[in-house]
Amino acid sequence: MLRGEKVNLRTVRSRDLETYLELSSEIGTRGEYYPLQLPTETSLRARFEKDGFWGEDTGLLLIVDRQSDRILGMIVYFKPVHYYDGFEIGYILFNPTDRGKGYMTEALRLFCRYLFDLKPIHRLQVQVQRENAGSRKVAEKCGFQFEGTSRSAFVSHGQPVDIDVFSLLRGELR
């Protein structure tokens, strides 16, 4: 478990699966920037049984309240392309009332430090829809630097969107 002042990051437990499925399936609270794909119970349980959502090139930790262990969100890493010497990080706080309280900034800092300690990588990146001011602010507070914009990088809500790329290099970690 990765312990912070406000949040802890921990692996998913079997008792978390139902709550995690409910939280990650609620499109109405995800916000307008989170992908619309819905997990299925079958795929979620199969992935959990396979590796507990943690592998060599991809992994997921729950963001939980330090005091109550309530699931606040999740943070993931994955290989963006096979030739990168690093990982991309994605994150979400499920309940809008939990946003803007510093939970994600603390979670991202903990996660970055952990990944650089765990993996022989030199780069982490976050991709943010240009209009997503909250996610951009989290990345910048954690030391990620703006690199550029990938134009019409993917489709969100039926429309092509630009994605701003931010990176953090091993030597830049605070």
Coordinates of N, CA and C in Angstrom, one line a residue:
M1 N 0.8 -1.2 0.0 CA 0.0 0.0 0.0 C 0.9 1.2 0.0
L2 N 0.5 2.2 -0.8 CA 1.2 3.5 -0.8 C 0.4 4.5 0.1
R3 N 1.0 5.0 1.1 CA 0.3 5.8 2.1 C 0.6 7.3 1.9
G4 N -0.4 8.1 1.9 CA -0.3 9.5 1.8 C -0.9 10.2 3.0
E5 N -1.0 11.5 3.0 CA -1.6 12.2 4.1 C -3.2 12.1 4.0
K6 N -3.7 12.2 2.8 CA -5.1 12.2 2.6 C -5.6 10.9 2.0
V7 N -4.8 10.3 1.1 CA -5.3 9.1 0.4 C -4.2 8.0 0.6
N8 N -4.7 6.8 0.3 CA -3.8 5.6 0.2 C -4.0 5.1 -1.2
L9 N -3.0 4.5 -1.8 CA -3.2 3.8 -3.1 C -3.0 2.3 -2.7
R10 N -3.9 1.5 -3.2 CA -3.8 0.0 -2.9 C -4.3 -0.8 -4.1
T11 N -3.9 -2.0 -4.1 CA -4.4 -3.0 -5.1 C -5.9 -3.3 -4.8
V12 N -6.5 -3.8 -5.8 CA -8.0 -4.1 -5.8 C -8.1 -5.4 -5.0
R13 N -9.1 -5.5 -4.1 CA -9.4 -6.7 -3.4 C -10.7 -7.3 -4.0
S14 N -10.9 -8.6 -3.8 CA -12.1 -9.2 -4.3 C -13.3 -8.5 -3.7
R15 N -13.3 -8.1 -2.5 CA -14.5 -7.4 -1.9 C -14.7 -6.1 -2.5
D16 N -13.8 -5.5 -3.3 CA -13.9 -4.2 -3.9 C -14.6 -4.3 -5.3
L17 N -14.7 -5.5 -5.9 CA -15.1 -5.6 -7.2 C -16.5 -5.1 -7.5
E18 N -17.5 -5.3 -6.7 CA -18.8 -4.9 -6.9 C -18.9 -3.3 -6.8
T19 N -18.3 -2.7 -5.8 CA -18.3 -1.3 -5.7 C -17.5 -0.6 -6.8
Y20 N -16.4 -1.2 -7.2 CA -15.6 -0.7 -8.3 C -16.4 -0.7 -9.6
L21 N -17.1 -1.8 -9.9 CA -17.9 -1.9 -11.1 C -19.0 -0.8 -11.1
E22 N -19.6 -0.7 -10.0 CA -20.7 0.4 -9.9 C -20.1 1.8 -10.1
L23 N -19.0 2.1 -9.5 CA -18.4 3.4 -9.6 C -17.9 3.7 -11.0
S24 N -17.2 2.7 -11.6 CA -16.7 2.9 -12.9 C -17.7 2.8 -14.0
S25 N -18.9 2.3 -13.7 CA -19.9 2.2 -14.7 C -20.9 3.4 -14.7
E26 N -20.8 4.3 -13.8 CA -21.7 5.4 -13.7 C -21.2 6.6 -14.5
I27 N -21.7 6.6 -15.8 CA -21.2 7.6 -16.7 C -21.6 9.0 -16.2
G28 N -22.7 9.2 -15.5 CA -23.1 10.5 -15.1 C -22.1 11.2 -14.1
T29 N -21.3 10.5 -13.4 CA -20.4 11.1 -12.4 C -19.0 11.1 -12.9
R30 N -18.7 10.5 -14.1 CA -17.3 10.4 -14.6 C -16.8 11.7 -15.0
G31 N -17.7 12.6 -15.4 CA -17.2 13.9 -16.0 C -17.2 13.8 -17.5
E32 N -17.0 14.9 -18.1 CA -17.1 14.9 -19.6 C -15.8 14.5 -20.3
Y33 N -14.8 14.3 -19.5 CA -13.5 14.0 -20.2 C -13.1 12.5 -20.1
Y34 N -13.8 11.7 -19.3 CA -13.4 10.3 -19.1 C -14.0 9.5 -20.3
P35 N -13.3 8.5 -20.8 CA -13.8 7.7 -21.9 C -15.1 7.0 -21.6
L36 N -16.0 6.9 -22.6 CA -17.3 6.3 -22.4 C -17.4 4.8 -22.3
Q37 N -16.3 4.1 -22.6 CA -16.4 2.6 -22.5 C -16.8 2.2 -21.1
L38 N -17.7 1.2 -21.1 CA -18.2 0.6 -19.9 C -17.6 -0.7 -19.6
P39 N -17.1 -1.0 -18.4 CA -16.6 -2.3 -18.1 C -17.8 -3.2 -17.9
T40 N -17.6 -4.5 -18.2 CA -18.6 -5.5 -17.9 C -18.2 -6.3 -16.7
E41 N -19.1 -6.8 -16.0 CA -18.8 -7.6 -14.8 C -17.9 -8.8 -15.2
T42 N -18.3 -9.4 -16.3 CA -17.5 -10.6 -16.8 C -16.1 -10.3 -17.1
S43 N -15.8 -9.2 -17.8 CA -14.5 -8.8 -18.1 C -13.7 -8.3 -16.9
L44 N -14.4 -7.6 -16.0 CA -13.8 -7.1 -14.8 C -13.3 -8.3 -13.9
R45 N -14.2 -9.3 -13.7 CA -13.8 -10.4 -12.9 C -12.7 -11.3 -13.6
A46 N -12.8 -11.4 -14.9 CA -11.8 -12.2 -15.6 C -10.4 -11.5 -15.4
R47 N -10.3 -10.2 -15.6 CA -9.1 -9.5 -15.5 C -8.6 -9.6 -14.0
F48 N -9.5 -9.5 -13.1 CA -9.1 -9.6 -11.7 C -8.5 -11.0 -11.4
E49 N -9.2 -12.0 -11.8 CA -8.7 -13.4 -11.6 C -7.4 -13.6 -12.3
K50 N -7.2 -13.0 -13.4 CA -5.9 -13.2 -14.2 C -4.7 -12.6 -13.4
D51 N -4.8 -11.4 -13.0 CA -3.6 -10.7 -12.4 C -4.0 -9.7 -11.4
G52 N -5.2 -9.6 -11.0 CA -5.6 -8.6 -9.9 C -5.4 -7.2 -10.4
F53 N -5.5 -7.0 -11.7 CA -5.3 -5.6 -12.3 C -3.9 -5.1 -12.2
W54 N -2.9 -6.0 -12.1 CA -1.5 -5.6 -12.0 C -0.6 -6.5 -12.8
G55 N 0.1 -5.9 -13.8 CA 1.0 -6.7 -14.6 C 2.2 -5.9 -14.9
E56 N 3.0 -6.5 -15.8 CA 4.3 -5.9 -16.2 C 4.1 -4.5 -16.9
D57 N 3.1 -4.5 -17.9 CA 3.0 -3.3 -18.7 C 1.7 -2.5 -18.4
T58 N 0.9 -2.9 -17.5 CA -0.3 -2.2 -17.1 C -0.7 -2.5 -15.7
G59 N -1.2 -1.6 -15.0 CA -1.6 -1.8 -13.6 C -2.6 -0.8 -13.1
L60 N -3.4 -1.1 -12.2 CA -4.4 -0.3 -11.6 C -4.4 -0.3 -10.1
L61 N -4.4 0.8 -9.5 CA -4.5 0.9 -8.0 C -5.7 1.8 -7.7
L62 N -6.4 1.4 -6.6 CA -7.5 2.2 -6.1 C -7.0 3.4 -5.3
I63 N -7.6 4.5 -5.4 CA -7.4 5.6 -4.6 C -8.4 5.6 -3.5
V64 N -8.0 5.4 -2.2 CA -9.0 5.3 -1.1 C -8.7 6.4 -0.1
D65 N -9.8 6.8 0.6 CA -9.7 7.7 1.7 C -8.8 7.1 2.8
R66 N -7.8 7.8 3.3 CA -6.9 7.3 4.2 C -7.6 6.8 5.5
Q67 N -8.6 7.5 5.9 CA -9.3 7.2 7.2 C -10.3 6.1 7.1
S68 N -11.1 6.2 6.0 CA -12.3 5.3 6.0 C -12.1 4.1 5.0
D69 N -11.1 4.2 4.1 CA -10.8 3.2 3.1 C -11.9 3.2 2.0
R70 N -12.7 4.3 1.9 CA -13.7 4.5 0.9 C -13.0 4.7 -0.4
I71 N -13.5 4.0 -1.5 CA -12.9 4.1 -2.8 C -13.3 5.5 -3.4
L72 N -12.3 6.3 -3.7 CA -12.4 7.6 -4.2 C -12.3 7.6 -5.7
G73 N -11.3 6.8 -6.2 CA -11.0 6.7 -7.6 C -10.0 5.6 -7.9
M74 N -9.4 5.8 -9.1 CA -8.4 4.8 -9.5 C -7.3 5.6 -10.3
I75 N -6.2 4.9 -10.3 CA -5.0 5.5 -11.1 C -4.4 4.3 -11.8
V76 N -4.1 4.4 -13.1 CA -3.6 3.3 -13.9 C -2.3 3.7 -14.6
Y77 N -1.5 2.7 -14.9 CA -0.4 2.9 -15.8 C -0.5 1.9 -17.0
F78 N 0.0 2.3 -18.1 CA 0.0 1.4 -19.3 C 1.0 1.9 -20.3
K79 N 1.4 1.0 -21.1 CA 2.4 1.3 -22.2 C 1.7 2.0 -23.3
P80 N 2.0 3.3 -23.6 CA 1.3 4.0 -24.6 C 1.7 3.5 -26.0
V81 N 2.9 3.2 -26.3 CA 3.4 2.6 -27.5 C 4.6 1.7 -27.1
H82 N 4.8 0.7 -27.9 CA 5.8 -0.3 -27.5 C 7.2 0.2 -27.4
Y83 N 7.6 1.3 -28.1 CA 9.0 1.8 -28.2 C 9.2 2.9 -27.1
Y84 N 8.3 3.3 -26.4 CA 8.5 4.3 -25.3 C 9.2 3.6 -24.1
D85 N 10.2 4.3 -23.6 CA 10.8 3.9 -22.3 C 10.1 4.5 -21.2
G86 N 8.8 4.2 -21.0 CA 8.0 4.7 -20.0 C 6.6 4.3 -20.1
F87 N 5.8 5.0 -19.3 CA 4.3 4.6 -19.2 C 3.5 5.9 -19.3
E88 N 2.2 5.6 -19.7 CA 1.2 6.7 -19.6 C 0.4 6.4 -18.3
I89 N 0.0 7.5 -17.7 CA -0.8 7.4 -16.5 C -2.2 8.0 -16.8
G90 N -3.2 7.3 -16.3 CA -4.6 7.8 -16.4 C -5.2 7.7 -15.0
Y91 N -6.1 8.6 -14.7 CA -6.7 8.7 -13.4 C -8.1 9.3 -13.4
I92 N -8.9 9.0 -12.4 CA -10.2 9.6 -12.2 C -10.6 9.5 -10.7
L93 N -11.3 10.5 -10.2 CA -12.0 10.5 -9.0 C -13.5 10.3 -9.4
F94 N -14.1 9.3 -8.9 CA -15.4 8.9 -9.4 C -16.5 9.9 -9.0
N95 N -16.5 10.4 -7.8 CA -17.5 11.3 -7.3 C -17.1 12.8 -7.5
P96 N -17.9 13.6 -8.2 CA -17.5 15.0 -8.4 C -17.3 15.7 -7.1
T97 N -17.9 15.4 -6.0 CA -17.7 16.1 -4.7 C -16.4 15.8 -4.1
D98 N -15.6 14.8 -4.6 CA -14.3 14.6 -4.1 C -13.2 15.3 -4.9
R99 N -13.6 15.9 -6.0 CA -12.6 16.6 -6.9 C -12.3 18.0 -6.3
G100 N -11.1 18.5 -6.6 CA -10.7 19.8 -6.1 C -10.2 19.9 -4.7
K101 N -10.0 18.7 -4.1 CA -9.6 18.7 -2.6 C -8.1 18.2 -2.5
G102 N -7.4 18.0 -3.6 CA -6.0 17.6 -3.5 C -5.8 16.1 -3.5
Y103 N -6.9 15.3 -3.5 CA -6.7 13.9 -3.5 C -5.9 13.4 -4.7
M104 N -6.3 13.9 -5.9 CA -5.6 13.4 -7.1 C -4.2 13.8 -7.2
T105 N -3.9 15.0 -6.8 CA -2.5 15.5 -6.8 C -1.6 14.6 -5.9
E106 N -2.1 14.3 -4.7 CA -1.4 13.5 -3.8 C -1.2 12.1 -4.4
A107 N -2.3 11.5 -5.0 CA -2.3 10.2 -5.6 C -1.3 10.1 -6.7
L108 N -1.3 11.1 -7.6 CA -0.4 11.1 -8.7 C 1.1 11.2 -8.3
R109 N 1.4 12.0 -7.3 CA 2.7 12.1 -6.8 C 3.2 10.8 -6.2
L110 N 2.4 10.1 -5.4 CA 2.7 8.8 -4.8 C 2.9 7.8 -5.9
F111 N 2.1 7.8 -6.9 CA 2.1 6.8 -8.0 C 3.4 7.0 -8.8
C112 N 3.7 8.3 -9.2 CA 4.9 8.5 -10.0 C 6.2 8.1 -9.2
R113 N 6.3 8.4 -8.0 CA 7.4 8.0 -7.2 C 7.6 6.5 -7.2
Y114 N 6.4 5.8 -7.0 CA 6.4 4.4 -6.9 C 6.8 3.8 -8.2
L115 N 6.3 4.3 -9.3 CA 6.6 3.7 -10.6 C 8.1 3.9 -11.0
F116 N 8.7 5.1 -10.7 CA 10.1 5.3 -10.9 C 11.0 4.4 -10.0
D117 N 10.5 4.1 -8.8 CA 11.2 3.2 -7.9 C 11.1 1.8 -8.4
L118 N 10.0 1.4 -8.9 CA 9.7 0.0 -9.3 C 10.2 -0.4 -10.7
K119 N 10.1 0.5 -11.6 CA 10.4 0.2 -13.0 C 11.7 0.9 -13.5
P120 N 12.4 0.2 -14.4 CA 13.6 0.9 -15.0 C 13.2 1.8 -16.2
I121 N 12.4 2.8 -15.9 CA 11.9 3.7 -17.0 C 12.4 5.1 -16.7
H122 N 12.3 5.9 -17.8 CA 12.8 7.3 -17.7 C 11.7 8.3 -17.9
R123 N 10.5 7.9 -18.2 CA 9.5 8.8 -18.6 C 8.1 8.3 -18.2
L124 N 7.3 9.3 -17.7 CA 5.9 9.1 -17.5 C 5.2 10.2 -18.2
Q125 N 4.0 9.9 -18.7 CA 3.2 10.9 -19.4 C 1.8 10.8 -19.1
V126 N 1.1 12.0 -19.2 CA -0.3 12.1 -19.0 C -0.8 12.9 -20.2
Q127 N -1.9 12.4 -20.7 CA -2.6 13.0 -21.9 C -3.9 13.6 -21.4
V128 N -4.1 14.9 -21.7 CA -5.3 15.6 -21.1 C -6.0 16.3 -22.3
Q129 N -7.3 16.1 -22.3 CA -8.1 16.9 -23.2 C -7.8 18.4 -22.9
R130 N -7.6 19.2 -23.9 CA -7.2 20.6 -23.8 C -8.1 21.4 -22.8
E131 N -9.4 21.1 -22.8 CA -10.4 21.8 -22.0 C -10.4 21.3 -20.6
N132 N -9.8 20.2 -20.2 CA -9.8 19.6 -18.9 C -8.8 20.4 -18.0
A133 N -9.3 21.5 -17.5 CA -8.4 22.4 -16.7 C -8.0 21.7 -15.4
G134 N -8.9 20.9 -14.8 CA -8.6 20.2 -13.5 C -7.5 19.2 -13.7
S135 N -7.5 18.4 -14.7 CA -6.5 17.4 -14.9 C -5.2 18.0 -15.3
R136 N -5.2 19.1 -16.1 CA -4.0 19.8 -16.5 C -3.3 20.4 -15.2
K137 N -4.1 20.9 -14.3 CA -3.6 21.5 -13.1 C -2.9 20.4 -12.2
V138 N -3.6 19.3 -12.1 CA -3.0 18.2 -11.3 C -1.6 17.8 -11.9
A139 N -1.6 17.6 -13.2 CA -0.3 17.2 -13.9 C 0.8 18.3 -13.6
E140 N 0.4 19.5 -13.8 CA 1.4 20.6 -13.6 C 1.9 20.7 -12.1
K141 N 1.0 20.5 -11.2 CA 1.4 20.6 -9.8 C 2.3 19.4 -9.4
C142 N 2.3 18.3 -10.2 CA 3.1 17.2 -9.9 C 4.4 17.2 -10.7
G143 N 4.6 18.3 -11.4 CA 5.9 18.5 -12.1 C 5.9 18.1 -13.6
F144 N 4.8 17.7 -14.1 CA 4.7 17.3 -15.5 C 4.8 18.6 -16.4
Q145 N 5.5 18.4 -17.5 CA 5.7 19.6 -18.4 C 5.0 19.4 -19.7
F146 N 4.4 20.4 -20.2 CA 3.7 20.4 -21.4 C 4.7 20.1 -22.6
E147 N 4.3 19.2 -23.4 CA 5.2 18.9 -24.6 C 4.6 19.3 -25.9
G148 N 3.3 19.2 -26.0 CA 2.7 19.5 -27.3 C 1.2 19.0 -27.3
T149 N 0.6 19.2 -28.5 CA -0.7 18.8 -28.7 C -0.8 17.8 -29.8
S150 N -1.5 16.7 -29.6 CA -1.9 15.7 -30.6 C -3.3 16.1 -31.1
R151 N -3.3 16.6 -32.3 CA -4.5 17.1 -32.9 C -5.5 15.9 -33.3
S152 N -6.8 16.1 -32.9 CA -7.8 15.1 -33.2 C -7.3 13.7 -32.9
A153 N -6.8 13.5 -31.7 CA -6.1 12.3 -31.3 C -7.2 11.2 -31.1
F154 N -8.3 11.5 -30.6 CA -9.4 10.5 -30.4 C -10.7 11.1 -30.5
V155 N -11.7 10.3 -30.4 CA -13.1 10.8 -30.5 C -13.7 10.7 -29.1
S156 N -14.3 11.8 -28.7 CA -15.0 11.8 -27.4 C -16.4 12.4 -27.6
H157 N -17.4 11.6 -27.1 CA -18.8 12.0 -27.3 C -19.1 12.3 -28.7
G158 N -18.5 11.5 -29.6 CA -18.8 11.6 -31.1 C -18.0 12.7 -31.8
Q159 N -17.1 13.4 -31.1 CA -16.4 14.5 -31.7 C -14.9 14.3 -31.6
P160 N -14.1 14.6 -32.6 CA -12.6 14.5 -32.5 C -12.1 15.6 -31.5
V161 N -11.2 15.2 -30.7 CA -10.7 16.1 -29.7 C -9.1 16.2 -29.7
D162 N -8.6 17.3 -29.4 CA -7.2 17.5 -29.2 C -6.7 17.1 -27.8
I163 N -5.6 16.5 -27.8 CA -5.0 16.0 -26.5 C -3.7 16.7 -26.3
D164 N -3.5 17.3 -25.1 CA -2.2 17.9 -24.7 C -1.4 16.8 -23.9
V165 N -0.2 16.7 -24.3 CA 0.7 15.7 -23.7 C 1.6 16.4 -22.7
F166 N 1.7 15.8 -21.5 CA 2.6 16.3 -20.5 C 3.5 15.1 -20.1
S167 N 4.7 15.4 -19.7 CA 5.6 14.3 -19.3 C 6.4 14.7 -18.1
L168 N 6.8 13.7 -17.4 CA 7.7 13.8 -16.2 C 8.8 12.8 -16.4
L169 N 10.1 13.3 -16.4 CA 11.2 12.5 -16.5 C 11.8 12.1 -15.2
R170 N 12.4 11.0 -15.1 CA 12.9 10.5 -13.8 C 13.7 11.6 -13.0
G171 N 14.6 12.3 -13.7 CA 15.4 13.3 -13.0 C 14.6 14.5 -12.6
E172 N 13.4 14.7 -13.0 CA 12.6 15.8 -12.7 C 11.7 15.6 -11.5
L173 N 11.6 14.3 -11.0 CA 10.7 14.0 -9.9 C 11.1 14.8 -8.6
R174 N 10.2 15.4 -8.0 CA 10.4 16.2 -6.8 C 10.3 15.3 -5.6

